[in-house]
PDB file of C-alpha atoms and ligand atoms in Angstrom:
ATOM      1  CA  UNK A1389     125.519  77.234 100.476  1.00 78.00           C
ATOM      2  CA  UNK A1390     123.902  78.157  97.393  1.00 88.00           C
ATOM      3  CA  UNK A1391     120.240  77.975  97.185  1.00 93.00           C
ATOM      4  CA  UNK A1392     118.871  75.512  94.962  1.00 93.00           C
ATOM      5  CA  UNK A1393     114.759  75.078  93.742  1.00 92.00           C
ATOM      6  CA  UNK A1394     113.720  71.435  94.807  1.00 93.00           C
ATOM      7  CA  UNK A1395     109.861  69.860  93.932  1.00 97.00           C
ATOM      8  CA  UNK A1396     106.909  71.885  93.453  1.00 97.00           C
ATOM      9  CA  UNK A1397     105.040  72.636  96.725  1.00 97.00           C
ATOM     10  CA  UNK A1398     102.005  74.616  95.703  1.00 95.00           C
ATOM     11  CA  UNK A1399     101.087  76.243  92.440  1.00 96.00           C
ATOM     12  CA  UNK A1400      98.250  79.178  92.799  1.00 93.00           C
ATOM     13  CA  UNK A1401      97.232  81.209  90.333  1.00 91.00           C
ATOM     14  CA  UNK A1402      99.798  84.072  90.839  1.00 95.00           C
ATOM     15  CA  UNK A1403     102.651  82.185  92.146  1.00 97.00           C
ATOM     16  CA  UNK A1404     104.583  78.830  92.502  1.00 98.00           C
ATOM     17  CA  UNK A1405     105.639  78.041  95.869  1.00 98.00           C
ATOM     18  CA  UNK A1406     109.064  75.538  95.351  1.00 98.00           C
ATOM     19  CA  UNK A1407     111.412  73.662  98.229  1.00 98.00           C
ATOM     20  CA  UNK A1408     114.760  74.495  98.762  1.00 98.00           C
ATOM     21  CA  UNK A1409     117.684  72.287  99.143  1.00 97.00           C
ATOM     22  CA  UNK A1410     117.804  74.190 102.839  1.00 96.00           C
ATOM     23  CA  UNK A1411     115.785  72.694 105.565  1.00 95.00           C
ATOM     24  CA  UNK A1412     112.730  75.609 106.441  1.00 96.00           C
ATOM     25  CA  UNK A1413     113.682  77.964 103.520  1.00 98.00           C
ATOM     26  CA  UNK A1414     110.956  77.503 100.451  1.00 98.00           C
ATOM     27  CA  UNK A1415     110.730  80.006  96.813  1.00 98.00           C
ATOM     28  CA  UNK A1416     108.097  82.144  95.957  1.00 98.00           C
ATOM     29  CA  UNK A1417     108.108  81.797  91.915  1.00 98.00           C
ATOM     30  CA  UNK A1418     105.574  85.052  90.573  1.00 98.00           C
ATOM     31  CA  UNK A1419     104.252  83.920  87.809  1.00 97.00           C
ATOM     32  CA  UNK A1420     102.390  85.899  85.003  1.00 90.00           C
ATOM     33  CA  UNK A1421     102.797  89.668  83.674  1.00 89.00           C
ATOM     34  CA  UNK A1422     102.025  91.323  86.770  1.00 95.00           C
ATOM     35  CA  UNK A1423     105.089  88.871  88.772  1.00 97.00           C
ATOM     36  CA  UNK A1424     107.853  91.275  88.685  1.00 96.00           C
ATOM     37  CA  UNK A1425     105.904  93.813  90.334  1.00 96.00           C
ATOM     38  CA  UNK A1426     104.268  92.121  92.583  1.00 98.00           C
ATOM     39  CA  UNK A1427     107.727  90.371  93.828  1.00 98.00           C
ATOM     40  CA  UNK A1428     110.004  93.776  93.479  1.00 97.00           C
ATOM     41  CA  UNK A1429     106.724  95.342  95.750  1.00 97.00           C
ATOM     42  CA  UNK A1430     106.753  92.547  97.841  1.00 98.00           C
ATOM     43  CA  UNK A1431     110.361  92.965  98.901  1.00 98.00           C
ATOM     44  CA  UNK A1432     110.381  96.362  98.965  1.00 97.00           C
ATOM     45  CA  UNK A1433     107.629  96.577 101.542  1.00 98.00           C
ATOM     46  CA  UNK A1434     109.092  93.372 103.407  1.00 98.00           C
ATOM     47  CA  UNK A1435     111.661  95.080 103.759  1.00 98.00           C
ATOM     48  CA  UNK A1436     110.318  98.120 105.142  1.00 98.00           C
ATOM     49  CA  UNK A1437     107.951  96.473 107.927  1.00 98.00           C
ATOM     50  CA  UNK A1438     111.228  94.289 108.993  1.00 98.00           C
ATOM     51  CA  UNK A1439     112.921  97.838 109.591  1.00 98.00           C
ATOM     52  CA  UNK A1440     109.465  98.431 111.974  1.00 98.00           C
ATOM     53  CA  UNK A1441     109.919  95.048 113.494  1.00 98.00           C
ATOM     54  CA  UNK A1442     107.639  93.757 111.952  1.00 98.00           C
ATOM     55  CA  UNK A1443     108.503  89.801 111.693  1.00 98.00           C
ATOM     56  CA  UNK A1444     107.787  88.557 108.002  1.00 98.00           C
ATOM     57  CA  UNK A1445     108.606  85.411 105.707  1.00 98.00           C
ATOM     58  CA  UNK A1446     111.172  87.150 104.050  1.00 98.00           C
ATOM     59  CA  UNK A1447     114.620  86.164 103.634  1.00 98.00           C
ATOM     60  CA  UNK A1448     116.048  87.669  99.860  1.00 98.00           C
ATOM     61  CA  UNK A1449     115.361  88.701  95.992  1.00 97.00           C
ATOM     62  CA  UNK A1450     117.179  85.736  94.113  1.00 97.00           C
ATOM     63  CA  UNK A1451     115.858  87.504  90.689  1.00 96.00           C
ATOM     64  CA  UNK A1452     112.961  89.588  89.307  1.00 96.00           C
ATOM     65  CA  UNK A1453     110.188  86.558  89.699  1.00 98.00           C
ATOM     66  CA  UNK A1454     111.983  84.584  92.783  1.00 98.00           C
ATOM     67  CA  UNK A1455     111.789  85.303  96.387  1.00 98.00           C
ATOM     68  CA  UNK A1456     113.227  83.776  99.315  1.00 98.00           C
ATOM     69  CA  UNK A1457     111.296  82.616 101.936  1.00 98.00           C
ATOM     70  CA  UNK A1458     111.139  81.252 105.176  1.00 98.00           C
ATOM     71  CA  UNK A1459     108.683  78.024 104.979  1.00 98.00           C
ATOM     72  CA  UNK A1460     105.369  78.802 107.221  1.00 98.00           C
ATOM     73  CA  UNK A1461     102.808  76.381 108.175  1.00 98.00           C
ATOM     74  CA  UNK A1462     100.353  79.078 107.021  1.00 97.00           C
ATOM     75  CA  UNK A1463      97.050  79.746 108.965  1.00 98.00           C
ATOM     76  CA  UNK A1464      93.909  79.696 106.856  1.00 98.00           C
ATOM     77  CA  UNK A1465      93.067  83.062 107.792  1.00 98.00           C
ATOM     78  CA  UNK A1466      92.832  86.277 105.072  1.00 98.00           C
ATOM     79  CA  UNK A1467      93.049  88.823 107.483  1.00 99.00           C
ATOM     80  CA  UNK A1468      91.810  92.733 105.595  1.00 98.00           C
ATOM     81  CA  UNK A1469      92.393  95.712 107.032  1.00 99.00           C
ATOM     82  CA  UNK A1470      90.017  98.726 105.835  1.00 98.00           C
ATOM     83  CA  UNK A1471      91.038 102.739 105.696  1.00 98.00           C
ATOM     84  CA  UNK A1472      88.617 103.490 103.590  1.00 98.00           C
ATOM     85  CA  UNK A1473      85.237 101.968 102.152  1.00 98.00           C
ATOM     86  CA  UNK A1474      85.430  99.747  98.862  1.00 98.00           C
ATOM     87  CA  UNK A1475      84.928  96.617  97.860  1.00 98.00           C
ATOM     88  CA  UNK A1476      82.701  94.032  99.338  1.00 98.00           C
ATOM     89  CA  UNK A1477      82.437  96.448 102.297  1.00 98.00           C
ATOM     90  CA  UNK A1478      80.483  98.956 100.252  1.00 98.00           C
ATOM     91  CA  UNK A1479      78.453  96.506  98.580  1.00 98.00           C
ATOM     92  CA  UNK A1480      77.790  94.657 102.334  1.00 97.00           C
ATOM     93  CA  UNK A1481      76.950  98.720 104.319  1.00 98.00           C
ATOM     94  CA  UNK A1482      75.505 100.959 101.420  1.00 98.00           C
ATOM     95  CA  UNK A1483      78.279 103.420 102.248  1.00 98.00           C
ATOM     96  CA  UNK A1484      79.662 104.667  99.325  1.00 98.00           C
ATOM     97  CA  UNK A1485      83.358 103.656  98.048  1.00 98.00           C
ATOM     98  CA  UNK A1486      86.018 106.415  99.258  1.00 98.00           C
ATOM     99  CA  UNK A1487      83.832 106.842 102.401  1.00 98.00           C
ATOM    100  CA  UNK A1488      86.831 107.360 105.266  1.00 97.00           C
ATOM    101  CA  UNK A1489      86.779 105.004 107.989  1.00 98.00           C
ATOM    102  CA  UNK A1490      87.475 106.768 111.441  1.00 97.00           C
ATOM    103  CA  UNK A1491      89.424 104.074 112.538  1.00 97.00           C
ATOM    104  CA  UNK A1492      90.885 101.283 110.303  1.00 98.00           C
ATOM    105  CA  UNK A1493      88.613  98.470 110.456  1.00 98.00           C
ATOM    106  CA  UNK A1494      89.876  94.658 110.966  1.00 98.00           C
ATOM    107  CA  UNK A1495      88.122  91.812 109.089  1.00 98.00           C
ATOM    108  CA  UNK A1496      89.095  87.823 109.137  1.00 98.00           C
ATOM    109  CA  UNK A1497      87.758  85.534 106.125  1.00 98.00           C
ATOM    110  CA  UNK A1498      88.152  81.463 106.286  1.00 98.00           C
ATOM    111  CA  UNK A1499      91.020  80.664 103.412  1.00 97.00           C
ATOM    112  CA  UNK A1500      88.850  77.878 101.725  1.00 97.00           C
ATOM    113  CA  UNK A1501      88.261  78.163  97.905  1.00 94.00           C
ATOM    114  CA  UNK A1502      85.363  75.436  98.152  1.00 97.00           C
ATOM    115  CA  UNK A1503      83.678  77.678 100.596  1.00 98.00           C
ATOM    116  CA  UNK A1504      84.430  80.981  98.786  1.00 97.00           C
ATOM    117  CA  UNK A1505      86.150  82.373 101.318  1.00 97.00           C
ATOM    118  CA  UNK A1506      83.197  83.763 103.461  1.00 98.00           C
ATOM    119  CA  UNK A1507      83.917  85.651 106.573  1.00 98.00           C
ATOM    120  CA  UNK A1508      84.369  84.542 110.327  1.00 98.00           C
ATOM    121  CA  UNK A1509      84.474  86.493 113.666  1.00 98.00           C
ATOM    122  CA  UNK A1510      87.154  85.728 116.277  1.00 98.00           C
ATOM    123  CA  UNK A1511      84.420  82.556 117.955  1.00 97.00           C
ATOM    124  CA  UNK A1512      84.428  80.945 114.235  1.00 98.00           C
ATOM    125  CA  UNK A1513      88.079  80.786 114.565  1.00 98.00           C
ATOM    126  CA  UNK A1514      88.001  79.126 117.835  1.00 97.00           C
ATOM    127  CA  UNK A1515      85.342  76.747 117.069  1.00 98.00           C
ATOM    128  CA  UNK A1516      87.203  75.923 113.036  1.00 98.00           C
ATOM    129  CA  UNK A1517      90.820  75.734 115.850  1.00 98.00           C
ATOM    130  CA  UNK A1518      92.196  78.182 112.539  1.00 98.00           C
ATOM    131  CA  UNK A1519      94.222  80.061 115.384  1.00 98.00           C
ATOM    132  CA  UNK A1520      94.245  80.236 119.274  1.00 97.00           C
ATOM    133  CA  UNK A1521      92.874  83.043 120.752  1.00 97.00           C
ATOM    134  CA  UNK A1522      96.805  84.625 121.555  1.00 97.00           C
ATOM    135  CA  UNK A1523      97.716  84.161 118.061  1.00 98.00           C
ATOM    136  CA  UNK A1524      94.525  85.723 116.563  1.00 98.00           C
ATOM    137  CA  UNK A1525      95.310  88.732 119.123  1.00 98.00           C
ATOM    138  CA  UNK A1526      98.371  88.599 118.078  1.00 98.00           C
ATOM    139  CA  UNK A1527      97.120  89.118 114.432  1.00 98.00           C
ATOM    140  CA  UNK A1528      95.008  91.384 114.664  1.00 98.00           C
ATOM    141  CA  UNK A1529      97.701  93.869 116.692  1.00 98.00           C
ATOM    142  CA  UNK A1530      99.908  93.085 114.176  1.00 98.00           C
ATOM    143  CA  UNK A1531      97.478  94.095 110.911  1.00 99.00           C
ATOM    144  CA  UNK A1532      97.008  97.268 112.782  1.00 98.00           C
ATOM    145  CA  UNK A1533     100.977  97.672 113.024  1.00 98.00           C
ATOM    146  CA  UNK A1534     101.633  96.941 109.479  1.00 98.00           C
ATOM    147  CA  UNK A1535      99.103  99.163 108.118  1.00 98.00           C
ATOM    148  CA  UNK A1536     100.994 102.059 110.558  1.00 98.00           C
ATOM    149  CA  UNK A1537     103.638 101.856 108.734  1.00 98.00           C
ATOM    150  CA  UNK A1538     102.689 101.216 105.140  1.00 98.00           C
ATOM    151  CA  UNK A1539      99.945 103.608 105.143  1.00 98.00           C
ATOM    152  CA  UNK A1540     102.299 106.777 105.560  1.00 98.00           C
ATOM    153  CA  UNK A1541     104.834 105.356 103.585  1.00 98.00           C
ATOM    154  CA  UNK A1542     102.420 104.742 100.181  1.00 98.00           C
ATOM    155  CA  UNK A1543     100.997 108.422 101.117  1.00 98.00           C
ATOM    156  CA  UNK A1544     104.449 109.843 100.809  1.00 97.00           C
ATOM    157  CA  UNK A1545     104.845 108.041  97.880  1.00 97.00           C
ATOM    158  CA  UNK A1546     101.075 109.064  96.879  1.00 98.00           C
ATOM    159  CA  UNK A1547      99.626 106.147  96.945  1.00 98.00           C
ATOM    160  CA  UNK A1548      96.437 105.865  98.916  1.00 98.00           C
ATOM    161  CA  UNK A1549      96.040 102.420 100.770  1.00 98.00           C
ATOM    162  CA  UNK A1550      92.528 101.939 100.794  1.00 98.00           C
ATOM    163  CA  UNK A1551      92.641  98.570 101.771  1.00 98.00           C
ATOM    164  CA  UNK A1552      94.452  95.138 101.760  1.00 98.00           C
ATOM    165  CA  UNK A1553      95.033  91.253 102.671  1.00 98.00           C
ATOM    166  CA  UNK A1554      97.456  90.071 104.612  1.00 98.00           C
ATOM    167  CA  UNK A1555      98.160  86.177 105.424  1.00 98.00           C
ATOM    168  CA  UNK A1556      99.990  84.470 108.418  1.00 98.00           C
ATOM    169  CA  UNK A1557     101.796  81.321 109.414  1.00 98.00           C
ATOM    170  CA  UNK A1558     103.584  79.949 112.006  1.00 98.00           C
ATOM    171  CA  UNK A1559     106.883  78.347 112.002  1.00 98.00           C
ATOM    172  CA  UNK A1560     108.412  77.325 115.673  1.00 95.00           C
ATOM    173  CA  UNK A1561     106.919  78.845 118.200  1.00 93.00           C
ATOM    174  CA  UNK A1562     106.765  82.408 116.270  1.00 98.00           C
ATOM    175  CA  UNK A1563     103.983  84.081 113.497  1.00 98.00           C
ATOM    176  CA  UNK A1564     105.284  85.803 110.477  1.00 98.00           C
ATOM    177  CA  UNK A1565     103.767  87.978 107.931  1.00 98.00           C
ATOM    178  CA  UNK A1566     103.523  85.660 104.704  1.00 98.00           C
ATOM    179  CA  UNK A1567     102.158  85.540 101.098  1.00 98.00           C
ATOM    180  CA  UNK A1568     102.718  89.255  98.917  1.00 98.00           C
ATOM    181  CA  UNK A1569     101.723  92.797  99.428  1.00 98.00           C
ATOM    182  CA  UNK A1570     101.551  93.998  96.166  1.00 97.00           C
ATOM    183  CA  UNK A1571      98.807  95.926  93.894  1.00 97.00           C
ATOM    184  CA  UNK A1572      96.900  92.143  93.241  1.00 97.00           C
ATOM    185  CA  UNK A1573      96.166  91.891  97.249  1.00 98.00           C
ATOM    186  CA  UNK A1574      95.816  96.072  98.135  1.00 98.00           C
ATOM    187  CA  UNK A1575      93.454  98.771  96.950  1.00 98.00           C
ATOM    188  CA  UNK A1576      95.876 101.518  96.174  1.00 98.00           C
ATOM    189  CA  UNK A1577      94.473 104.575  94.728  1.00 98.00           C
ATOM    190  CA  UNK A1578      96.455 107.878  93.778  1.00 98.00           C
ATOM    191  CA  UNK A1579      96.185 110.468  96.637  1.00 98.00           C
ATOM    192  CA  UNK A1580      95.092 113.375  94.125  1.00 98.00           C
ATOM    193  CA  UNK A1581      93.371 111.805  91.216  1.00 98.00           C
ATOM    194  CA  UNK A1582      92.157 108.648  93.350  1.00 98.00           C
ATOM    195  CA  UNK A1583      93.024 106.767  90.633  1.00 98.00           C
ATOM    196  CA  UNK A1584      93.074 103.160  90.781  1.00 98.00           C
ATOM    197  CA  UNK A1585      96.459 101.543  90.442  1.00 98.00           C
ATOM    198  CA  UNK A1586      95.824  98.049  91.686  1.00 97.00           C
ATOM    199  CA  UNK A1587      93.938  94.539  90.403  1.00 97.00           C
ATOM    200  CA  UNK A1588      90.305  96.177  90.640  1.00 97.00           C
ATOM    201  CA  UNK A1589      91.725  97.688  87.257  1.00 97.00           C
ATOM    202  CA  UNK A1590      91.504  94.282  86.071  1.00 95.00           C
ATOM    203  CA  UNK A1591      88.256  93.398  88.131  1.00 96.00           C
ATOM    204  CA  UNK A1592      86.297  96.033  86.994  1.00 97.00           C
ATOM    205  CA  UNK A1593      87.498  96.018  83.562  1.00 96.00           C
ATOM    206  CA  UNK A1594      88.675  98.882  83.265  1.00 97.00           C
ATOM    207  CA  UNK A1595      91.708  98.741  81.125  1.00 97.00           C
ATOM    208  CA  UNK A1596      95.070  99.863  81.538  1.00 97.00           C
ATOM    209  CA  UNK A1597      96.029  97.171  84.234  1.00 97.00           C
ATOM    210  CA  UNK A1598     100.193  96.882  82.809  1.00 96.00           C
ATOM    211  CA  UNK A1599     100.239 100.827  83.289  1.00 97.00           C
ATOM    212  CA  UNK A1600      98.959 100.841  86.843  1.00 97.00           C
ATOM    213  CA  UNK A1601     101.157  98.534  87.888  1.00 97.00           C
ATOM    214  CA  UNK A1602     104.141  99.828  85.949  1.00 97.00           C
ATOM    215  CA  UNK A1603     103.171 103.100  87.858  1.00 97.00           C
ATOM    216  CA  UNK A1604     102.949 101.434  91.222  1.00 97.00           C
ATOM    217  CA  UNK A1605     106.672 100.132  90.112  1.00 96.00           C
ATOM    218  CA  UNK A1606     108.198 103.791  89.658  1.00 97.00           C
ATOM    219  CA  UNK A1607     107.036 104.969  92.573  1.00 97.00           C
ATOM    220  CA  UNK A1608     107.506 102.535  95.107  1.00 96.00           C
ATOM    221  CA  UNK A1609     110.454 100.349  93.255  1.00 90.00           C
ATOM    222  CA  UNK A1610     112.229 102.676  90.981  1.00 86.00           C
ATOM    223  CA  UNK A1611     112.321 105.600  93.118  1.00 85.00           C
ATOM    224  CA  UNK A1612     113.329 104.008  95.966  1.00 77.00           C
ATOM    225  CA  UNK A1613     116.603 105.516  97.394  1.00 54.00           C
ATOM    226  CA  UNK A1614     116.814 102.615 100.323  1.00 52.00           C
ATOM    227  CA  UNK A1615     115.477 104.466 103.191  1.00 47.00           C
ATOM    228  CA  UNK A1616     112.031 105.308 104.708  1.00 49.00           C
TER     229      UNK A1616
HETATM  230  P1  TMP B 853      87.140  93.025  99.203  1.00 68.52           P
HETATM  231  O1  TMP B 853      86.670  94.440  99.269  1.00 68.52           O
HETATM  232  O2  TMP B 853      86.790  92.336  97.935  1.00 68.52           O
HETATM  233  O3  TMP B 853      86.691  92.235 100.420  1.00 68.52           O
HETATM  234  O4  TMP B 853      88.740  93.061  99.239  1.00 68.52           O
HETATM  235  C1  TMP B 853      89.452  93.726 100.258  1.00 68.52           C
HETATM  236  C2  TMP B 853      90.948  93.722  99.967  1.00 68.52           C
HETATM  237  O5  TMP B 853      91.503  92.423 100.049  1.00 68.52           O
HETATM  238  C3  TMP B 853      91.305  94.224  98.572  1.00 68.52           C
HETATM  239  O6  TMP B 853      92.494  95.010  98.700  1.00 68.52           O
HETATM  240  C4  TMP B 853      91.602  92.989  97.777  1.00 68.52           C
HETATM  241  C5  TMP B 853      92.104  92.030  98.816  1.00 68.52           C
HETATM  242  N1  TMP B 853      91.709  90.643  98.578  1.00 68.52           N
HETATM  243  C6  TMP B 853      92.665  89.704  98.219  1.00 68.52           C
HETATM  244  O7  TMP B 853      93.841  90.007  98.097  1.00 68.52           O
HETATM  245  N2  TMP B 853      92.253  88.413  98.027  1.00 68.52           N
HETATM  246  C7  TMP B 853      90.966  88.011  98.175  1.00 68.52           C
HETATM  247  O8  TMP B 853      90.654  86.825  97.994  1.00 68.52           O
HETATM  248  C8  TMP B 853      89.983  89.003  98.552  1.00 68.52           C
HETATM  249  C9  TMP B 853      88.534  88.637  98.720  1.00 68.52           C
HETATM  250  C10 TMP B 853      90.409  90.299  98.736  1.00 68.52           C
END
């Protein structure tokens, strides 16, 4: 049966989120400049972390800005895992940005935009009933997993993954990996230069944002031969 795009679901300000005329199967619409990337990376590392066995949302590419996906009740949890220090964790330690972190680090923010997303331990998310305390295990093994495999891939491909967001939902009685992973929700820096080549180009104002990404896109997209 062909897939067809049925009534708006969500609209963020990245992506669309549409029904399907399949029961449980939604599309990912990635909207702006930076969608093509950020869906081609998407799939591309989707791809790789369902080779790991990694469980994740996605189903198919239907075209450069669409992806198919399976429909999540998602858990309002933005779950970052840390390799090295940037970000909000330099500004919250004093440790400089670049400073390595022994081993990766695991944080958990509330997904509210009224609240600005502030940060929760693992007793917040018991007491807000975000996740039970199997599934939040369950996350946070899983974060661990995913960066285990997409760290050494990106270094191979040499891209540093400094850090990144993942997001997870439920649908039966099994989590999958949801959302992107793409240069607008990871620090990736070049392994030589340490170059940034992800949204903090655009955060910091620092110009050259379409470049970064295009580069991101050759290396990760365009040079990919299909395998590991
Ligand atoms: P942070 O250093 O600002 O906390 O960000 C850590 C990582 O998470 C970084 O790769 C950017 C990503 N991120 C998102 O994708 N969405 C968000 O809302 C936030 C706060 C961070």
């Amino acid at each position: 049966m062909k897939v067809e795009t049925r009534e708006k679901l969500y609209e963020g300000k990245a992506k669309i989120v549409y029904a399907t005329n399949q029961p449980g199967v939604i599309i990912q619409y990635f909207k702006d400049d930076k969608g093509v990337v950020n869906n081609r990376m998407s799939a591309t590392l989707f791809e790789r972390l369902e080779r790991a066995g990694v469980p994740t949302h996605y189903l198919g590419t239907l075209s450069d800005r669409e992806m198919l996906c399976r429909k999540l009740e998602i858990i309002k949890i933005e779950t970052i895992v840390r390799n090295l220090v940037a970000g909000s964790l330099a500004k919250r330690t004093g440790l400089e940005e670049g400073t390595p972190i022994k081993e990766p680090i695991v944080e958990l923010y509330y997904k509210s935009d009224p609240l600005g997303d502030p940060m929760l331990n693992d007793d917040h998310v018991r007491m807000l009933k975000l996740a039970v305390p199997a599934e939040l295990a369950w996350i946070r093994r899983t974060a661990l997993r995913i960066n285990g495999v997409l760290r050494p891939h990106l270094l191979r491909r040499g891209l540093l993954l400094v850090d990144f967001k993942l997001e997870f939902g439920r649908s039966g009685k099994k989590l999958y990996l949801g959302d992107e992973i793409s240069p607008d929700t990871c620090r990736l820096w070049d392994r030589t230069t340490r170059e940034k080549l992800d949204k903090d180009r655009f955060r910091r104002d620092l110009g050259g944002v379409e470049e970064a990404y295009q580069e991101v896109y050759r290396r990760l997209v365009a040079a990919a031969s299909g395998t590991a």
